[in-house]
XYZ file of N, CA and C in Angstrom:
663
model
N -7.093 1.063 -6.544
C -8.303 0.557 -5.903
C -8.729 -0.772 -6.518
N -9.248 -2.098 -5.668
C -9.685 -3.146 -6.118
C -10.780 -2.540 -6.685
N -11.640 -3.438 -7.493
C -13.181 -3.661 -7.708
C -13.594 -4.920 -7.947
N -14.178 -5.355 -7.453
C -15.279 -6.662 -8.000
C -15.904 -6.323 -9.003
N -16.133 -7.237 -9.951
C -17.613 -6.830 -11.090
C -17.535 -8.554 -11.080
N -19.473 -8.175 -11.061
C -19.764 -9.710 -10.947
C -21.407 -9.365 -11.924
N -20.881 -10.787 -12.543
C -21.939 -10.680 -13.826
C -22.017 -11.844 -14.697
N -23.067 -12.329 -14.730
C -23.076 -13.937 -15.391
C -23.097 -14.003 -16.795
N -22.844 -12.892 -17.325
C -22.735 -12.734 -18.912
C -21.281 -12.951 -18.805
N -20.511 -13.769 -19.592
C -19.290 -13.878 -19.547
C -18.503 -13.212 -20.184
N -19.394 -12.519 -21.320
C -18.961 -11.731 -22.870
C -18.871 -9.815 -21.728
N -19.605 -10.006 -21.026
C -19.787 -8.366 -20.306
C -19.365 -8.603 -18.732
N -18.799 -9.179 -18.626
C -17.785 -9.255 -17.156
C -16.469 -8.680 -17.951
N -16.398 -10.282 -18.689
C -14.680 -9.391 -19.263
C -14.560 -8.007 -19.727
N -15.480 -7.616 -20.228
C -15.341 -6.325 -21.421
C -15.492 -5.064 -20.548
N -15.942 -5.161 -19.312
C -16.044 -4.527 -18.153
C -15.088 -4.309 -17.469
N -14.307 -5.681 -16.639
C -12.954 -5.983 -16.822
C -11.779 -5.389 -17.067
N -11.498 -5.264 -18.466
C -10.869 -5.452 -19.187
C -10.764 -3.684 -19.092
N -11.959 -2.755 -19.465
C -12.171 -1.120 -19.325
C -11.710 -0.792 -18.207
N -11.937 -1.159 -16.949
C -11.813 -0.492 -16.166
C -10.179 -0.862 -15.439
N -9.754 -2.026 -15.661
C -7.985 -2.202 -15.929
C -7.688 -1.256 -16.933
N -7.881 -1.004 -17.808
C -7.084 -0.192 -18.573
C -7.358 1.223 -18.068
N -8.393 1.315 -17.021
C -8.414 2.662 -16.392
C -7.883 2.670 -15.297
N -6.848 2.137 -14.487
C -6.280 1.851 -13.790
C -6.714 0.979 -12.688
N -7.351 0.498 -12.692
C -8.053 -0.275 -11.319
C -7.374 -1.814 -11.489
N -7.417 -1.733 -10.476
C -7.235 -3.824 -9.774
C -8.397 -4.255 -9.778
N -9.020 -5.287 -11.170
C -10.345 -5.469 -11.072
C -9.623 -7.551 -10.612
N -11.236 -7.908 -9.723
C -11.191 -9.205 -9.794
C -12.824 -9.601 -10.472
N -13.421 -10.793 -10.613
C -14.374 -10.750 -11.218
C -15.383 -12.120 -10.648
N -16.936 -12.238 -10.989
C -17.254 -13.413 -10.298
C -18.876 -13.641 -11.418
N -18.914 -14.885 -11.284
C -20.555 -14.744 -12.074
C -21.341 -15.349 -11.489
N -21.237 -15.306 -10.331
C -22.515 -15.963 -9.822
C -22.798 -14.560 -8.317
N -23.723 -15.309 -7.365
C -23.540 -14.083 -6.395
C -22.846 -14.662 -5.417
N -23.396 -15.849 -5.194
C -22.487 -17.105 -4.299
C -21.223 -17.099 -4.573
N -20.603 -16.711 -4.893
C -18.981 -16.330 -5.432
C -18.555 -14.940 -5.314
N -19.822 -13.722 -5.709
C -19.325 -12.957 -5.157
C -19.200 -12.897 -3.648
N -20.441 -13.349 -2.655
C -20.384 -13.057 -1.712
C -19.150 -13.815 -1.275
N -18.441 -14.898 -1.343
C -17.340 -15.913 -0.849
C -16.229 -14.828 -1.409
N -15.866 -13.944 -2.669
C -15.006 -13.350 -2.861
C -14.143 -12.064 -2.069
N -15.519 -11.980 -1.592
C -15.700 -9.773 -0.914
C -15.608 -10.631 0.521
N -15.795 -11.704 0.990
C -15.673 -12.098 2.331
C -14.293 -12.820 2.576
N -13.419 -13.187 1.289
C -12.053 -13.261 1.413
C -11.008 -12.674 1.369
N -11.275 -11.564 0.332
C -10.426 -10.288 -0.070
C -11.033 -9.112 -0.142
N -11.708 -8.242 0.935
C -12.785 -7.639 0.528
C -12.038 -6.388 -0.779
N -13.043 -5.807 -1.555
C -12.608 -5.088 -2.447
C -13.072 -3.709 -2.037
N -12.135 -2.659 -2.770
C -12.922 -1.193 -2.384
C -14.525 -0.873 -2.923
N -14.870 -1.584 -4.016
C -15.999 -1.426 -4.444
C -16.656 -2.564 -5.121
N -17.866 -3.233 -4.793
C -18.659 -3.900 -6.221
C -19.370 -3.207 -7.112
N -19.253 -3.748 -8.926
C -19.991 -3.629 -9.302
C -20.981 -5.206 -9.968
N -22.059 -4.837 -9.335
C -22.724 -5.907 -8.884
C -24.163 -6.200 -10.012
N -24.431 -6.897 -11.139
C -25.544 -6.976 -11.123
C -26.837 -7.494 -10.771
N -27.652 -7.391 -11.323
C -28.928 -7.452 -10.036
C -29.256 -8.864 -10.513
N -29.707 -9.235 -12.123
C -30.087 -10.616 -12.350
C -29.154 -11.502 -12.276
N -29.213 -12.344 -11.584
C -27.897 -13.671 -11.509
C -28.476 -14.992 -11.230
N -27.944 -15.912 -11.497
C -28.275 -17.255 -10.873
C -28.286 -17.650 -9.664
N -29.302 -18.207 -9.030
C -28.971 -18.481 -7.662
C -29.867 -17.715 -6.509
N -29.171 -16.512 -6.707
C -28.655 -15.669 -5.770
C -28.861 -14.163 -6.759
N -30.043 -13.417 -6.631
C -29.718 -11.757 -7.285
C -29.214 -11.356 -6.252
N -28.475 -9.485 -7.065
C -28.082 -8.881 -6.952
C -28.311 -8.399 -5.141
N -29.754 -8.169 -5.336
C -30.025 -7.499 -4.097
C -29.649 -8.374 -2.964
N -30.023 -9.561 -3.147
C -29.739 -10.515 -1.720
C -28.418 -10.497 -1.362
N -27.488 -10.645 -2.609
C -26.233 -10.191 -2.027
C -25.744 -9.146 -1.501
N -26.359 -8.215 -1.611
C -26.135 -7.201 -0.462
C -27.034 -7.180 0.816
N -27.786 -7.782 0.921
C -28.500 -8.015 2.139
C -27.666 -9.032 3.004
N -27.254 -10.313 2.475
C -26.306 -11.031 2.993
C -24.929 -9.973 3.375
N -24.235 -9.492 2.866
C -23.079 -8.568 2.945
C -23.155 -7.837 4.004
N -24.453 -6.845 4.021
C -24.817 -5.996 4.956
C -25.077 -6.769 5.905
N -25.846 -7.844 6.502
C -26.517 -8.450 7.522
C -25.307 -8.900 8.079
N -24.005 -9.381 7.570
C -22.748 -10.172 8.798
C -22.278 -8.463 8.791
N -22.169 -7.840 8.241
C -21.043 -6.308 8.780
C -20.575 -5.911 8.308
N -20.831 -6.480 6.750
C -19.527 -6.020 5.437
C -20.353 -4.672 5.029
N -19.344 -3.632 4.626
C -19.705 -2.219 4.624
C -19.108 -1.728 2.856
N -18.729 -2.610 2.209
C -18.042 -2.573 0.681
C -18.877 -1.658 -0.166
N -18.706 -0.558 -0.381
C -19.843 0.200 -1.143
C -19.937 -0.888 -2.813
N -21.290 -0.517 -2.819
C -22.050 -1.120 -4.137
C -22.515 -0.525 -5.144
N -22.222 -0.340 -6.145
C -22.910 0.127 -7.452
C -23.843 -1.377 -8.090
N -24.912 -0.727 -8.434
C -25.740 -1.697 -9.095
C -25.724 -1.779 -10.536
N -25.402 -2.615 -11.709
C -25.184 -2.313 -12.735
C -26.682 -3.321 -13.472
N -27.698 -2.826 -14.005
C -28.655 -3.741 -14.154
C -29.388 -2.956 -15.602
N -30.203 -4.057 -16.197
C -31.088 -3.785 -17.701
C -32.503 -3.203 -16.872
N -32.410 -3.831 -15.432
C -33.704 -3.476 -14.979
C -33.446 -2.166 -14.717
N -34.736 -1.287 -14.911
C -34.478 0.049 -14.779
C -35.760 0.593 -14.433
N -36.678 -0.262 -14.106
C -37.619 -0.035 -13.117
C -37.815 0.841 -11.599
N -38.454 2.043 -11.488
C -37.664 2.779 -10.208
C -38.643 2.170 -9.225
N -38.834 0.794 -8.961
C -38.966 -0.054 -7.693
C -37.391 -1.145 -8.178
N -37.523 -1.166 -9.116
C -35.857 -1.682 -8.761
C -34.893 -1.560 -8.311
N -35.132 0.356 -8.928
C -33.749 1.018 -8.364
C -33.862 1.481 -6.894
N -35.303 1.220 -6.334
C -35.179 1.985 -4.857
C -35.032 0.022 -4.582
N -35.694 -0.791 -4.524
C -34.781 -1.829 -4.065
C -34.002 -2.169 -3.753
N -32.720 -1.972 -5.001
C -31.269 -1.926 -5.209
C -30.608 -1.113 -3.858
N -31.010 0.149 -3.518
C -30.905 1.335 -2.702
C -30.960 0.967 -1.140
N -32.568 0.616 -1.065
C -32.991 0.235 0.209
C -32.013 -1.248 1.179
N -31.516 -2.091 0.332
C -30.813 -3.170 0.190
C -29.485 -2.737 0.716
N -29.282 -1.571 0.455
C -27.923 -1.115 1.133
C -26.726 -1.118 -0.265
N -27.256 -0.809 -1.465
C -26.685 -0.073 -2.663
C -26.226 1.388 -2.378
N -25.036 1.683 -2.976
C -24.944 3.171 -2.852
C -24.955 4.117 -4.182
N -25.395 3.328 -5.505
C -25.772 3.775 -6.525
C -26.085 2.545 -7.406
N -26.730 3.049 -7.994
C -27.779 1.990 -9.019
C -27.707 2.580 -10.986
N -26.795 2.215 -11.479
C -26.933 2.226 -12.618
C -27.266 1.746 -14.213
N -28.257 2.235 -14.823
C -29.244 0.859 -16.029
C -28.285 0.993 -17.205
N -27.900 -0.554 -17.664
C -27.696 -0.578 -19.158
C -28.416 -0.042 -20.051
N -28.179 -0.060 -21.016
C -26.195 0.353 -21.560
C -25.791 1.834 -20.590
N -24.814 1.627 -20.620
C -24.010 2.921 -19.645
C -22.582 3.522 -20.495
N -22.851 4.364 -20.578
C -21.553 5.251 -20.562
C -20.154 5.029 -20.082
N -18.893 4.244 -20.280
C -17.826 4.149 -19.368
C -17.088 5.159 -18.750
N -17.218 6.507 -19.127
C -16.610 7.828 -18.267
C -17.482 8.165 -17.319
N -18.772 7.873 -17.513
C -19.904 8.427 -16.788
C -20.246 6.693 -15.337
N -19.931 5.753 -16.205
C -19.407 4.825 -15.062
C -18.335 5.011 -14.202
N -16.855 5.129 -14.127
C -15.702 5.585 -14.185
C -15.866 6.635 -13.038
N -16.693 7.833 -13.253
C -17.352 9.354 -12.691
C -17.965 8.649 -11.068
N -18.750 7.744 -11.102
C -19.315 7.075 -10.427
C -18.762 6.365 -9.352
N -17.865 5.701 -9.798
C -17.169 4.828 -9.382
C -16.626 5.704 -8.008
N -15.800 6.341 -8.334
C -14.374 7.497 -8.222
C -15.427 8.096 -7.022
N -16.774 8.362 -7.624
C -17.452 9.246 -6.424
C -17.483 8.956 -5.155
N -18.230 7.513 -5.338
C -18.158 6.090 -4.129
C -17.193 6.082 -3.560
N -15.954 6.088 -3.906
C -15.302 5.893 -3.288
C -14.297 7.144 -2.403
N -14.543 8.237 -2.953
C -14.600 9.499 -2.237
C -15.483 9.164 -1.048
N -16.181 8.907 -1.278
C -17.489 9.633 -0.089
C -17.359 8.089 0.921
N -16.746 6.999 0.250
C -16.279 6.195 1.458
C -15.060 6.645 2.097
N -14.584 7.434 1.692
C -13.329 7.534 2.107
C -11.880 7.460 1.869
N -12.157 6.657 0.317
C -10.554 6.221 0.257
C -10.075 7.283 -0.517
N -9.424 7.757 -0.050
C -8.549 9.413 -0.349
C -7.288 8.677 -1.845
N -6.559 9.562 -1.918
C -5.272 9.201 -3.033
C -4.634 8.149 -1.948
N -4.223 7.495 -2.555
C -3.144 6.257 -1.557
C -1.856 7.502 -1.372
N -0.966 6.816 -0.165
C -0.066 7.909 -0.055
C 0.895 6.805 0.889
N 2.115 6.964 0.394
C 2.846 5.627 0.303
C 4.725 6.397 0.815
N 5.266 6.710 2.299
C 6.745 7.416 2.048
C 6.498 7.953 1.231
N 5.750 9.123 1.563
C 6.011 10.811 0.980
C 5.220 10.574 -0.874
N 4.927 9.146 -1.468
C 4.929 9.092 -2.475
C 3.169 9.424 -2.608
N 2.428 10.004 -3.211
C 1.094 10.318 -3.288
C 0.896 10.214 -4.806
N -0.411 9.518 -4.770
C -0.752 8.891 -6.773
C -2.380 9.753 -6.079
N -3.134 10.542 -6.695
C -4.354 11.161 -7.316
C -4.973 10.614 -8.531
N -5.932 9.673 -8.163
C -6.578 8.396 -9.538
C -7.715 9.970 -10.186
N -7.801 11.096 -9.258
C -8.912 11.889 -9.711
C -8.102 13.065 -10.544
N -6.879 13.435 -10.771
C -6.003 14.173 -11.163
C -4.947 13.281 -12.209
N -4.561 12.569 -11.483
C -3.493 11.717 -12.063
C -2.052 12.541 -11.549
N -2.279 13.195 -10.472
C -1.360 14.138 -9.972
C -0.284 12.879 -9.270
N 0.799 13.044 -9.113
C 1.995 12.127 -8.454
C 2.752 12.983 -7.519
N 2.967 12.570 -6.550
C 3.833 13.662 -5.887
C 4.918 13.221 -5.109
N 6.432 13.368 -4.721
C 7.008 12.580 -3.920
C 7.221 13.874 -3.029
N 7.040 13.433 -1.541
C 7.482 14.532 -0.661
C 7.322 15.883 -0.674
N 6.121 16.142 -1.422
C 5.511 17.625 -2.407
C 5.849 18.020 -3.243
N 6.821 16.890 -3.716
C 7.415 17.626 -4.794
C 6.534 17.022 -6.409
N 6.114 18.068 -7.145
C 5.292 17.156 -8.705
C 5.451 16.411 -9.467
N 5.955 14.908 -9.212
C 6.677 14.197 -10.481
C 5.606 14.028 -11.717
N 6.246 14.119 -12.817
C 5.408 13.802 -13.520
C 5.773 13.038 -14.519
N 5.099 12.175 -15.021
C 4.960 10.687 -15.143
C 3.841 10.733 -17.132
N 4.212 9.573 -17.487
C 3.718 9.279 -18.633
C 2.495 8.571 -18.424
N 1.469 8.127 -19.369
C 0.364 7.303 -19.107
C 0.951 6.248 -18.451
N 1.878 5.473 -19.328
C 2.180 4.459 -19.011
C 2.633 4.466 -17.578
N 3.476 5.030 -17.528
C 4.286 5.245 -16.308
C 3.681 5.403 -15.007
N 2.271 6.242 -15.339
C 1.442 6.314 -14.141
C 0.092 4.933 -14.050
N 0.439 4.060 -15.221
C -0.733 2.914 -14.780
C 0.398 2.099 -14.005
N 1.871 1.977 -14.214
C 2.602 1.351 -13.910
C 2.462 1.191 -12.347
N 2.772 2.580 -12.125
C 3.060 3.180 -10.281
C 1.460 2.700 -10.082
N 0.684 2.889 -10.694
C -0.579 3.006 -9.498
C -0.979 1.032 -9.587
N -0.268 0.502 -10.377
C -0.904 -0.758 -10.265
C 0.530 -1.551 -9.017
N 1.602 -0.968 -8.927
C 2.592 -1.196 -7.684
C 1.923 -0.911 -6.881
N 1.042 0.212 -6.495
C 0.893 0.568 -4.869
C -0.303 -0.357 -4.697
N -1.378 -0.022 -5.797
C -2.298 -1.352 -5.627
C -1.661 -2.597 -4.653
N -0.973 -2.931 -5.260
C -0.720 -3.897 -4.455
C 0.899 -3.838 -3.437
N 1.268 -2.724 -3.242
C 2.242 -2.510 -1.849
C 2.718 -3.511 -0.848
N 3.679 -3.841 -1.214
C 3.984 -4.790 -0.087
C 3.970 -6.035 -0.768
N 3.185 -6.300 -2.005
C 3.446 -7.584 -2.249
C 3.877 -7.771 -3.731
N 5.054 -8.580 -4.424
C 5.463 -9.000 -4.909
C 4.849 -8.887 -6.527
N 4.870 -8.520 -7.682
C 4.025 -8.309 -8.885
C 5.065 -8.831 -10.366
N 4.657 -9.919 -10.610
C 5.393 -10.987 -11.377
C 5.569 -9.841 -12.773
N 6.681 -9.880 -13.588
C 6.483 -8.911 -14.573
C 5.158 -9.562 -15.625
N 4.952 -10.871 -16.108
C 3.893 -11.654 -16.737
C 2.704 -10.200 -16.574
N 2.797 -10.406 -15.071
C 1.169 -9.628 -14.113
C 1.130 -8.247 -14.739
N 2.049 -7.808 -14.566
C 2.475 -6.467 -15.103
C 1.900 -5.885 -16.288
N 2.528 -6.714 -17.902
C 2.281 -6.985 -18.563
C 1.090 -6.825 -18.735
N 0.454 -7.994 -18.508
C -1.299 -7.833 -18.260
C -1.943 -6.586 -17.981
N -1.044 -5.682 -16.600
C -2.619 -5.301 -15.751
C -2.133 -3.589 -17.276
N -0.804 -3.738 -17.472
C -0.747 -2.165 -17.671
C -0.563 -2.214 -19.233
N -0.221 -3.457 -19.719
C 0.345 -3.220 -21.354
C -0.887 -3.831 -22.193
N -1.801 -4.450 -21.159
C -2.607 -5.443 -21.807
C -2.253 -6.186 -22.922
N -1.153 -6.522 -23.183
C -0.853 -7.575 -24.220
C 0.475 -8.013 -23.637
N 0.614 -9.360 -24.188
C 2.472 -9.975 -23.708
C 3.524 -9.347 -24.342
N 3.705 -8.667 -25.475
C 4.964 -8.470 -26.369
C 5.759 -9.800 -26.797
N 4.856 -10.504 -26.868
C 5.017 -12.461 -27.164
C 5.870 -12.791 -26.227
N 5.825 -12.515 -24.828
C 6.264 -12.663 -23.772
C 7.171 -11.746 -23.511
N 7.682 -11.049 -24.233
C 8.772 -10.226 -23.593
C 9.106 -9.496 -22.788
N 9.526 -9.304 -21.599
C 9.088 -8.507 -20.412
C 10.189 -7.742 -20.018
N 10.871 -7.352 -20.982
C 12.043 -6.561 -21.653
C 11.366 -5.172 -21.357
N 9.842 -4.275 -21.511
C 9.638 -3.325 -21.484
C 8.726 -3.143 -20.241
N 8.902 -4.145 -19.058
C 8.903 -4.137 -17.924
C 9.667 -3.731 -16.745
N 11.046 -3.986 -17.116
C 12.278 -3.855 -16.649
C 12.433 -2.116 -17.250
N 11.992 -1.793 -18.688
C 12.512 -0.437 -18.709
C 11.956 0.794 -18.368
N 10.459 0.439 -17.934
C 9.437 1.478 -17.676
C 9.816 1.197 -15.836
N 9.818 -0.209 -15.202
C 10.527 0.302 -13.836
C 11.657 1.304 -13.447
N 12.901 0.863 -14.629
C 14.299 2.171 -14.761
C 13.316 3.470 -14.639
N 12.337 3.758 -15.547
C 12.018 5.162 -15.544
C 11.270 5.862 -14.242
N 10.629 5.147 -13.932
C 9.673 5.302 -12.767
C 10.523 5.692 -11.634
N 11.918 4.487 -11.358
C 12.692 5.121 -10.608
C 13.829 6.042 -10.641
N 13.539 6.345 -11.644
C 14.746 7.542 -11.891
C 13.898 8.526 -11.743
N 12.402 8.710 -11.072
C 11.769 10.079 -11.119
C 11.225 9.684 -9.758
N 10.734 8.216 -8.785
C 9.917 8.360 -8.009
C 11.007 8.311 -6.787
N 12.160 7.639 -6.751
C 12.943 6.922 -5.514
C 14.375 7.867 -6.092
N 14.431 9.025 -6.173
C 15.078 10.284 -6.051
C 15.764 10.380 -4.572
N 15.113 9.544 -3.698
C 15.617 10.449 -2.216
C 15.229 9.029 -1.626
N 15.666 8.526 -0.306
C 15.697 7.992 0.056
C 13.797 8.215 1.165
N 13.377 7.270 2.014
C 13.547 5.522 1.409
C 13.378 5.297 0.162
N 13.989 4.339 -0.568
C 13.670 3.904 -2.013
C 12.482 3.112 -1.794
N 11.553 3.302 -2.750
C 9.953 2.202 -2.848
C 9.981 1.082 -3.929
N 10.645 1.146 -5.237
C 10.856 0.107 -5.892
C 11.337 -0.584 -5.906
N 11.274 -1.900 -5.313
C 12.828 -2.757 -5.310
C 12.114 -3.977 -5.983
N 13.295 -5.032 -6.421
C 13.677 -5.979 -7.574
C 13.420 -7.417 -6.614
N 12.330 -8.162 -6.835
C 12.322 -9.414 -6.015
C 12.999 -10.313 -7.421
N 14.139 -10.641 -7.510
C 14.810 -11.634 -8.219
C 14.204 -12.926 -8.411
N 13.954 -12.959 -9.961
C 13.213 -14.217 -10.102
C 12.002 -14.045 -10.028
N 11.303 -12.976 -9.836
C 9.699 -12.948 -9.488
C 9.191 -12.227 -9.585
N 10.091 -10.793 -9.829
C 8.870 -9.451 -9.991
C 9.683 -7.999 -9.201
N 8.690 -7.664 -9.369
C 8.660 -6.043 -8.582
C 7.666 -5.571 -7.125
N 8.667 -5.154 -6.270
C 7.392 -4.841 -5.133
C 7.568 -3.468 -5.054
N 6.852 -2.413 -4.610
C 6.566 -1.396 -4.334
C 6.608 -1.613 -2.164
N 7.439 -1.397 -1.471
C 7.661 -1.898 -0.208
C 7.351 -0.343 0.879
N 6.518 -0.439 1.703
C 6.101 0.153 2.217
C 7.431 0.585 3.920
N 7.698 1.321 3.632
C 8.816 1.896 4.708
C 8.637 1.994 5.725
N 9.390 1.491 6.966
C 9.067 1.885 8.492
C 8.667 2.841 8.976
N 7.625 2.820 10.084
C 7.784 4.479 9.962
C 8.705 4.840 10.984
């Protein structure tokens, strides 16, 4: 699942960021609201987390703008204000949860996961291949693969992005969070593993873009 987090503290975007990638998510990020709103209207994301004080442009207006052209992106509010005319603000504005600093990251995380249940977005399910972000369950064709941490930030940051191309560098980043001083030697060996347990049976889903990465390729139907 994408997320936006948009937040003009630069020290608590990243560190936000940075948590919720290592909890498997495709985060992108923005600090102003004028950027978020230009972001979620180019790539929309499965979820913002949005705070309310910003430059420009608060929290709330950006969801009034969002909501008013047709955009339907569920919103978490992440704010110091904790005022309950804030939080019914936040709400009334077309928020679908409102949460006050400091916060909890499992109990954020809990939140998140909920939203996006109750919008709808089920486990991705990809040729028979099914990833559960609420289990961590994997399944090919019903059958239970089961998979290492690593192995399962690996797969779920491929389908994230399905169909398109994922530089090993990117890789690196979204799942090892560090370079190995570039070495992308343990990129190449955690793909071997993945497919020696996920592409068992034909169609195969992992394939090798030479020179550029790994795609996870979505099969005819």
């Amino acid at each position: 699942m994408r997320l936006l987090v948009v937040d003009d503290e630069a020290t608590v975007r990243e560190l936000l960021s940075d948590a919720l990638r290592f909890a498997g998510f495709t985060v992108a990020s923005a600090a102003t609201g004028a950027e978020a709103v230009a972001l979620a209207a180019r790539e929309p994301p499965d979820l913002i987390l949005l705070d309310v004080t910003l430059p420009g442009m608060d929290g709330f207006e950006v969801v009034r703008r969002m909501r008013a052209t047709g955009g339907k992106v569920p919103v978490l509010f992440l704010s110091a204000r904790d005022a309950p005319d804030d939080k019914v603000t936040g709400l009334s504005a077309g928020g679908d949860d409102y949460v006050t600093k400091p916060f909890h990251l499992r109990e954020l995380i809990a939140r998140i996961e909920a939203i996006l249940r109750r919008a709808g977005s089920g486990p991705p399910s990809i040729g028979g291949l099914t990833l559960d972000p609420d289990t961590s369950e994997v399944t090919r064709d019903g059958r239970v693969v089961r998979l290492s941490p690593t192995e399962f930030r690996l797969l779920r940051h491929l389908i994230a992005h399905a169909g398109r191309v994922v530089s090993k560098p990117d890789l690196l980043a979204a799942v090892w969070r560090y370079d190995f001083a570039g070495d992308t030697g343990i990129v190449d060996t955690y793909v071997s593993y993945l497919r020696r347990k996920i592409d068992t049976s034909p169609p195969r889903l992992i394939h090798t873009q030479r020179g550029a990465g790994y795609v996870l390729k979505v099969p005819p139907p």
